[in-house]
XYZ file of C-alpha atoms in Angstrom:
485
model
C -74.269 175.507 -132.366
C -71.754 178.276 -132.183
C -68.308 177.053 -133.102
C -65.422 177.693 -130.789
C -62.890 180.034 -132.357
C -59.886 178.158 -133.593
C -57.496 180.194 -131.486
C -59.340 179.110 -128.328
C -59.657 175.483 -129.390
C -55.932 175.048 -129.976
C -53.874 173.944 -126.981
C -51.681 176.589 -125.505
C -48.047 175.715 -126.091
C -45.631 176.519 -123.315
C -42.930 178.958 -124.294
C -39.728 177.350 -125.504
C -36.936 177.970 -123.050
C -33.786 179.512 -124.407
C -30.375 178.015 -123.812
C -28.583 180.354 -121.401
C -25.064 180.570 -122.773
C -22.760 182.055 -120.069
C -22.708 178.933 -117.821
C -22.222 176.726 -120.866
C -19.326 178.855 -122.116
C -17.707 178.859 -118.672
C -17.883 175.079 -118.329
C -16.920 174.400 -121.936
C -13.713 176.410 -121.634
C -12.262 173.996 -119.094
C -13.112 170.990 -121.229
C -11.674 172.825 -124.248
C -8.328 173.160 -122.471
C -8.246 169.506 -121.459
C -8.957 168.227 -124.959
C -6.702 170.782 -126.661
C -3.720 169.629 -124.645
C -4.279 166.026 -125.721
C -3.269 166.853 -129.305
C -1.622 170.283 -129.309
C 1.589 168.971 -127.730
C 2.204 166.333 -130.397
C 3.477 168.773 -133.011
C 5.777 170.434 -130.449
C 7.829 167.260 -129.988
C 10.766 168.047 -132.313
C 11.047 171.577 -130.895
C 11.094 170.241 -127.321
C 13.714 167.662 -128.280
C 15.969 170.284 -129.875
C 15.521 172.883 -127.122
C 15.786 170.710 -124.014
C 17.741 167.735 -125.342
C 14.920 165.311 -124.508
C 15.367 161.744 -125.756
C 12.732 159.503 -127.310
C 11.569 158.065 -123.969
C 11.424 161.527 -122.396
C 9.427 162.853 -125.336
C 6.923 160.031 -124.869
C 6.579 161.045 -121.211
C 5.910 164.657 -122.271
C 2.925 163.389 -124.258
C 2.016 160.446 -122.044
C 2.505 161.843 -118.544
C -0.535 164.069 -118.947
C -2.988 161.297 -119.825
C -1.434 158.869 -117.329
C -2.002 161.128 -114.306
C -5.340 162.242 -115.711
C -6.495 158.624 -115.799
C -5.097 157.806 -112.374
C -6.822 160.690 -110.602
C -10.083 160.936 -112.536
C -12.132 158.816 -110.129
C -10.706 160.732 -107.181
C -11.678 164.015 -108.824
C -15.289 162.925 -109.093
C -15.393 161.839 -105.455
C -13.831 165.078 -104.224
C -16.465 167.044 -106.117
C -19.208 165.173 -104.264
C -17.570 165.909 -100.920
C -16.307 169.498 -101.299
C -18.458 171.010 -104.028
C -18.237 170.697 -107.805
C -17.755 174.398 -108.489
C -14.955 174.561 -105.937
C -13.261 171.565 -107.588
C -13.773 173.009 -111.068
C -12.086 176.259 -110.092
C -9.301 174.362 -108.327
C -8.802 172.285 -111.461
C -8.643 175.368 -113.674
C -6.124 176.968 -111.316
C -3.967 173.850 -111.153
C -4.071 173.474 -114.919
C -3.046 177.099 -115.429
C -0.153 176.911 -112.938
C 1.066 173.646 -114.454
C 0.811 175.141 -117.962
C 3.034 178.017 -116.875
C 5.475 175.460 -115.477
C 5.511 173.659 -118.822
C 6.085 176.878 -120.723
C 8.986 177.959 -118.495
C 10.509 174.482 -118.050
C 14.336 174.622 -118.118
C 14.732 170.859 -118.587
C 12.907 167.798 -119.784
C 12.382 166.528 -116.242
C 10.662 169.764 -115.185
C 8.508 169.673 -118.304
C 7.380 166.108 -117.584
C 6.596 167.016 -113.965
C 4.545 170.006 -115.066
C 2.671 167.796 -117.519
C 1.814 165.588 -114.529
C 0.385 168.715 -112.897
C -1.741 169.422 -115.947
C -3.126 165.897 -115.753
C -4.018 166.390 -112.091
C -5.839 169.635 -112.861
C -7.733 167.985 -115.701
C -8.800 165.148 -113.389
C -10.362 167.701 -111.032
C -12.179 169.847 -113.557
C -13.595 167.298 -116.032
C -16.001 165.420 -113.704
C -16.881 168.674 -111.942
C -17.715 170.407 -115.230
C -20.125 167.649 -116.222
C -21.844 167.686 -112.814
C -22.207 171.478 -112.955
C -23.540 171.246 -116.508
C -26.280 168.851 -115.393
C -27.206 171.185 -112.525
C -27.183 174.338 -114.680
C -29.714 172.865 -117.139
C -32.290 170.805 -115.172
C -34.702 170.693 -118.116
C -34.062 167.536 -120.125
C -34.337 169.134 -123.570
C -32.106 172.058 -122.653
C -29.618 169.726 -121.013
C -29.413 167.622 -124.172
C -28.678 170.735 -126.232
C -26.116 171.912 -123.698
C -24.362 168.544 -123.599
C -24.322 168.545 -127.407
C -22.609 171.934 -127.486
C -20.217 170.815 -124.734
C -19.292 167.751 -126.788
C -18.917 169.824 -129.953
C -16.481 172.147 -128.177
C -14.489 169.069 -127.201
C -14.392 167.907 -130.824
C -13.329 171.375 -132.011
C -10.534 171.515 -129.428
C -9.311 168.048 -130.316
C -9.432 168.795 -134.032
C -7.812 172.203 -133.728
C -4.951 170.956 -131.549
C -2.469 169.969 -134.264
C -3.182 173.050 -136.382
C -3.070 175.459 -133.414
C 0.087 173.792 -132.140
C 1.669 173.991 -135.569
C 0.889 177.698 -135.888
C 2.227 178.487 -132.423
C 5.382 176.418 -132.844
C 6.109 177.849 -136.295
C 5.436 181.455 -135.292
C 6.388 181.800 -131.615
C 8.076 178.586 -130.487
C 6.971 175.448 -128.665
C 6.616 177.154 -125.274
C 3.597 179.085 -126.527
C 1.724 175.821 -126.865
C 1.453 176.069 -123.055
C 1.357 179.854 -122.540
C -1.865 180.031 -124.584
C -3.681 178.051 -121.874
C -3.405 180.814 -119.283
C -5.832 183.430 -120.696
C -8.383 180.695 -121.495
C -8.183 179.378 -117.914
C -8.544 182.894 -116.444
C -11.574 183.608 -118.629
C -13.138 180.294 -117.630
C -12.602 181.027 -113.920
C -14.109 184.527 -114.167
C -17.186 183.283 -116.017
C -17.593 180.391 -113.581
C -17.497 182.655 -110.527
C -20.035 184.980 -112.097
C -22.507 182.678 -113.845
C -22.206 179.120 -112.471
C -23.984 178.315 -109.222
C -22.837 175.493 -106.934
C -24.802 172.331 -107.686
C -27.043 170.900 -104.985
C -25.437 167.481 -105.407
C -21.996 168.916 -105.018
C -22.313 171.004 -101.870
C -19.712 170.432 -99.197
C -20.640 167.938 -96.563
C -23.150 166.049 -98.698
C -21.374 162.695 -98.563
C -20.616 161.016 -95.282
C -18.663 158.221 -96.937
C -14.922 158.376 -96.459
C -12.543 158.107 -99.369
C -10.359 155.250 -100.555
C -6.736 156.457 -100.227
C -5.231 152.969 -100.488
C -7.083 152.273 -103.725
C -6.095 155.656 -105.148
C -2.415 155.188 -104.301
C -2.278 151.642 -105.670
C -4.163 152.597 -108.837
C -1.887 155.532 -109.682
C 1.275 153.605 -108.803
C 0.244 150.630 -110.913
C -0.667 152.729 -113.931
C 2.460 154.899 -113.826
C 4.725 151.866 -113.379
C 3.082 149.986 -116.252
C 3.228 152.921 -118.677
C 6.753 153.752 -117.509
C 7.929 150.234 -118.259
C 6.535 150.366 -121.795
C 7.984 153.843 -122.343
C 11.478 152.837 -121.254
C 11.471 149.492 -123.087
C 12.349 151.219 -126.352
C 15.534 152.730 -124.960
C 16.570 150.075 -122.402
C 15.209 146.898 -123.992
C 12.307 144.694 -122.909
C 14.628 142.508 -120.829
C 16.167 145.411 -118.927
C 16.077 144.988 -115.125
C 14.589 148.475 -114.832
C 11.793 147.642 -117.276
C 11.077 144.265 -115.664
C 11.010 145.886 -112.229
C 8.550 148.515 -113.468
C 6.274 145.824 -114.876
C 6.509 143.891 -111.608
C 5.626 146.935 -109.512
C 2.745 147.753 -111.842
C 1.344 144.228 -111.699
C 1.589 144.030 -107.909
C 0.057 147.484 -107.422
C -2.856 146.819 -109.768
C -3.505 143.424 -108.167
C -3.517 145.173 -104.787
C -5.931 147.776 -106.161
C -8.372 145.055 -107.261
C -8.081 143.370 -103.873
C -8.698 146.586 -101.925
C -11.741 147.531 -104.020
C -13.241 144.053 -103.643
C -12.643 144.091 -99.848
C -14.160 147.559 -99.420
C -17.221 146.568 -101.429
C -17.800 143.510 -99.245
C -17.404 145.516 -96.017
C -19.694 148.254 -97.318
C -22.363 145.730 -98.327
C -22.171 144.144 -94.882
C -22.463 147.503 -93.162
C -19.049 147.132 -91.500
C -17.158 150.047 -92.995
C -17.580 153.695 -93.889
C -15.181 153.752 -96.829
C -16.564 153.460 -100.328
C -14.480 151.752 -103.029
C -12.993 154.100 -105.587
C -14.062 151.695 -108.343
C -17.066 149.588 -107.264
C -16.439 146.080 -108.668
C -20.198 145.633 -109.108
C -20.035 148.012 -112.058
C -17.732 145.678 -113.943
C -19.924 142.629 -113.270
C -22.403 144.051 -115.759
C -21.218 142.569 -119.044
C -22.362 145.580 -121.036
C -20.430 148.087 -118.947
C -17.323 145.912 -118.871
C -17.450 145.492 -122.659
C -17.843 149.233 -123.267
C -14.948 149.997 -120.912
C -12.731 147.569 -122.854
C -13.879 149.188 -126.099
C -12.853 152.581 -124.693
C -9.396 151.277 -123.832
C -8.870 149.631 -127.245
C -10.205 152.681 -129.065
C -7.831 155.124 -127.380
C -4.889 152.736 -127.566
C -5.260 152.506 -131.338
C -6.181 156.067 -132.242
C -4.119 158.180 -129.856
C -1.108 155.903 -130.182
C -1.253 156.256 -133.955
C -1.806 160.011 -133.703
C 1.476 160.317 -131.797
C 3.351 158.170 -134.341
C 1.813 159.991 -137.316
C 2.847 163.379 -135.956
C 6.448 162.211 -135.836
C 6.081 160.568 -139.268
C 4.912 163.752 -140.962
C 7.617 165.842 -139.324
C 10.662 163.573 -139.200
C 10.094 161.261 -142.202
C 8.231 163.501 -144.628
C 9.743 166.794 -143.446
C 6.478 168.725 -143.190
C 7.430 170.906 -140.222
C 5.184 171.708 -137.264
C 2.521 173.648 -139.154
C 2.541 171.246 -142.093
C 2.119 168.245 -139.798
C -0.807 169.901 -138.020
C -2.540 170.676 -141.305
C -1.818 167.183 -142.648
C -3.675 165.686 -139.677
C -6.773 167.863 -140.101
C -8.648 165.330 -142.288
C -8.445 162.963 -139.312
C -8.887 165.104 -136.216
C -11.349 167.451 -137.934
C -13.837 164.651 -138.609
C -15.231 165.126 -135.109
C -17.296 168.053 -136.386
C -19.160 165.681 -138.700
C -19.113 162.648 -136.430
C -20.724 164.209 -133.323
C -24.162 164.925 -134.867
C -23.997 161.797 -137.049
C -23.332 159.466 -134.134
C -26.049 160.948 -131.933
C -28.626 160.409 -134.690
C -27.464 156.859 -135.406
C -27.480 155.927 -131.719
C -30.969 157.384 -131.265
C -32.306 155.397 -134.223
C -30.476 152.071 -133.969
C -29.145 152.004 -130.402
C -25.480 152.494 -129.486
C -24.018 149.128 -130.475
C -24.615 148.957 -134.262
C -22.904 152.320 -134.960
C -20.177 151.409 -132.464
C -19.390 148.124 -134.205
C -19.612 149.653 -137.682
C -17.383 152.593 -136.806
C -14.730 150.372 -135.249
C -14.719 148.192 -138.373
C -14.276 151.296 -140.535
C -11.448 152.478 -138.312
C -9.671 149.129 -138.574
C -9.791 149.385 -142.369
C -8.439 152.911 -142.136
C -5.462 151.841 -140.027
C -4.603 149.157 -142.567
C -4.344 151.953 -145.117
C -1.162 153.099 -143.380
C 0.610 149.937 -144.509
C 1.310 151.647 -147.861
C 2.790 154.756 -146.226
C 6.427 155.581 -146.874
C 8.649 158.652 -147.261
C 7.569 159.199 -150.877
C 3.929 158.096 -150.721
C 1.704 160.848 -152.199
C -0.377 162.540 -149.537
C -3.737 161.963 -151.326
C -3.140 158.202 -151.023
C -3.292 158.614 -147.243
C -6.563 160.531 -147.134
C -8.751 157.449 -146.722
C -6.721 156.266 -143.747
C -6.877 159.712 -142.149
C -10.600 160.262 -142.735
C -11.738 156.738 -141.838
C -9.968 156.641 -138.479
C -10.916 160.238 -137.735
C -14.595 159.523 -138.357
C -14.646 156.170 -136.572
C -13.205 157.410 -133.285
C -15.694 160.151 -132.311
C -18.644 158.073 -133.575
C -17.522 155.277 -131.253
C -16.984 157.636 -128.308
C -20.498 159.104 -128.548
C -22.116 155.675 -129.013
C -20.133 154.203 -126.119
C -21.096 157.104 -123.847
C -24.765 156.493 -124.664
C -24.258 152.780 -123.954
C -22.744 153.551 -120.534
C -25.621 155.831 -119.568
C -28.153 153.228 -120.700
C -26.527 150.332 -118.837
C -25.500 152.042 -115.597
C -27.921 152.259 -112.651
C -28.952 155.863 -112.072
C -27.370 155.919 -108.602
C -23.889 155.223 -110.035
C -24.206 156.738 -113.504
C -21.519 159.312 -112.743
C -19.093 156.694 -111.488
C -19.776 154.488 -114.505
C -19.060 157.417 -116.817
C -15.828 158.144 -114.933
C -14.725 154.513 -115.255
C -15.263 154.702 -119.020
C -13.160 157.873 -119.199
C -10.454 156.226 -117.099
C -10.326 153.294 -119.511
C -9.950 155.718 -122.417
C -7.101 157.580 -120.738
C -5.350 154.323 -119.832
C -5.639 153.217 -123.450
C -4.189 156.524 -124.636
C -1.228 156.230 -122.276
C -0.498 152.647 -123.272
C -0.935 153.402 -126.974
C 1.555 156.262 -126.972
C 4.022 154.235 -124.927
C 3.688 151.052 -126.998
C 3.704 152.642 -130.439
C 6.531 154.992 -129.496
C 8.536 151.963 -128.406
C 7.757 150.122 -131.650
C 8.827 153.112 -133.722
C 12.014 153.561 -131.736
C 12.936 149.888 -132.045
C 11.929 149.171 -135.645
C 12.592 152.514 -137.273
C 10.136 155.211 -138.394
C 8.575 153.412 -141.381
C 8.530 149.805 -140.131
C 7.459 151.070 -136.715
C 4.555 152.950 -138.332
C 3.456 149.786 -140.150
C 3.679 147.657 -136.986
C 1.738 150.276 -135.027
C -0.939 150.359 -137.732
C -1.373 146.583 -137.502
C -1.724 146.733 -133.707
C -4.203 149.618 -133.953
C -6.272 147.764 -136.567
C -6.311 144.682 -134.344
C -7.430 146.764 -131.356
C -10.310 148.262 -133.332
C -11.348 144.867 -134.681
C -11.417 143.434 -131.155
C -13.590 146.355 -130.102
C -15.958 145.746 -133.021
C -16.271 142.074 -132.033
C -17.079 143.048 -128.430
C -19.724 145.551 -129.525
C -21.263 142.995 -131.884
C -21.314 140.397 -129.120
C -23.180 142.704 -126.728
C -25.613 143.557 -129.529
C -26.328 139.860 -130.199
C -26.761 139.130 -126.483
C -29.227 141.988 -126.175
C -31.259 140.744 -129.121
C -31.241 137.203 -127.731
C -32.428 138.432 -124.329
C -35.266 140.418 -125.910
C -36.298 137.414 -128.007
C -36.373 135.166 -124.939
C -38.385 137.726 -122.982
C -40.890 138.040 -125.832
C -41.189 134.237 -126.129
C -41.833 133.796 -122.423
C-alpha cells in the first residue's frame, strides 16, 4: 500500500490571526487617562494647597470628587452607550475629559478645581463602559479578544503605576497644573485614532434599546453618594457632630434609601409588563450571593488601598519631606506591582478559579497594611518595602480575580451591567476611603492618623478575604451535594 505523504496526512492548521493594534491603541488611550488621573493628582496636593489656598477638606475633594462622580454616573454611561452608540459616547467622554482637564489646569480657585474634577469624573463615566463595549466588538474572535483585553488591562496597570512618578516629575519640573495639561494631547490622539480605526459596535447603534432610562434612580444615586462622601470629608474640619455633617449624612441616607426603593419598584413593574423604564441597578443582580459578595469585596478593596494611597502620599511629602518627585518614586514599589500582578492573577484564576487567589491576595494585603504600624518620621525606607510591595501586589491580583468572578456569575444578558456594578462599588470604596482616611489623619495627626488608617485598611481587606473564602466554601459544598445526588 502506498503511504500517504506526511504533508498531506497532517491536518491543515488555520492561519493565526494577528492582533490589529490601531483600535486597541485608540481604546486603551481613554482608559489610560482615566486610570492615570486616579493617582497622578495625589502628589500634586501640596502644590495645589500652596497655590490656591485649599484646606484639608478641599484637598480631599480635589482627589475624591473625581471618583465620586465617576461612580455615580458609571451605570448611566453604560446605558447611554446602548441607546446612542458606544463610539459616540466614547468620543463624547474623551471630549468632556479633555475640556474638564483644561478647566483643572487653568483653575483660579479651589472651588473651580473641584468642579472641573467633577467634570473629569463625568467624562470618565461615559468613556469607560463604551471603551469596553467597543473593544469586544473590535475583536469578535475569542482568542484575539482575550489578548486585547489583556493588553487593555496592562495599559491600565501601567497608567496607575506611573501616576505618582509622572505626577512627581511634572510637579517638580513644570508645576502642578501640568498634571492636567498633559491629558489634552493624549485625549486628542485617542479621538483621532478612534474616528479613523474604531467602527461603531452593532450592540451600540443608536435606537437599539426601546427601554427608557431611570432618571429618578440616577438623581437619587448621585445625590446620596455625594452627600455621604461630603459628610465624611467635612467631618475632619467641622467635627462629626456638626449640624452640616449630620445633615449631609441624613440627606445621603434618605437619597440612597429612595434609590433602593425606586429600583425595586421599577423591577417589579418591568417584570409585570406594566412599565417601559428599566432600573438603573437591577436588584436581581444583588440577589445572587456571589455577585453581591464580589461587589462588597470591590468596595472594601478600594476603600483600603486607595484611601491608604492618599494618606501615604501626604506622609511621604509632609512628614518625611520627600517632595513631589520623591514621593512618586517612593510609591513605585506599590503601584508598580500591577505589571507583575496582571499576568500572575490571570494564570492563578485560570488554574484555581477566582476565589482562592482573591482570598489569598486580600490576606497578604492585610498583612502589608499592618506593616505601616511601624512607620514614623525617622523609619528607614527599606523597612517599609514589605508593606508597599504586599499591598501593591494584593490589589491588582484581587481586581483581576474579582472581574473573572463577576463574568462567571453574571447571566450573559446582564454581564455588562454586572461589570458596571462592580466598578461602581470600587469607585464608591475609593471615595469613602479617601474621605475617611483623610479625616482620620486630619483629626489624629499625620503619624497616628496613618496608623489608624492602616488598621482600618487591614480590617477591610480581612473582611474581603473572609467573604471570598465563604463563597469558595459554598461553591465547594454545592458541587459536593450535586455530585452526591
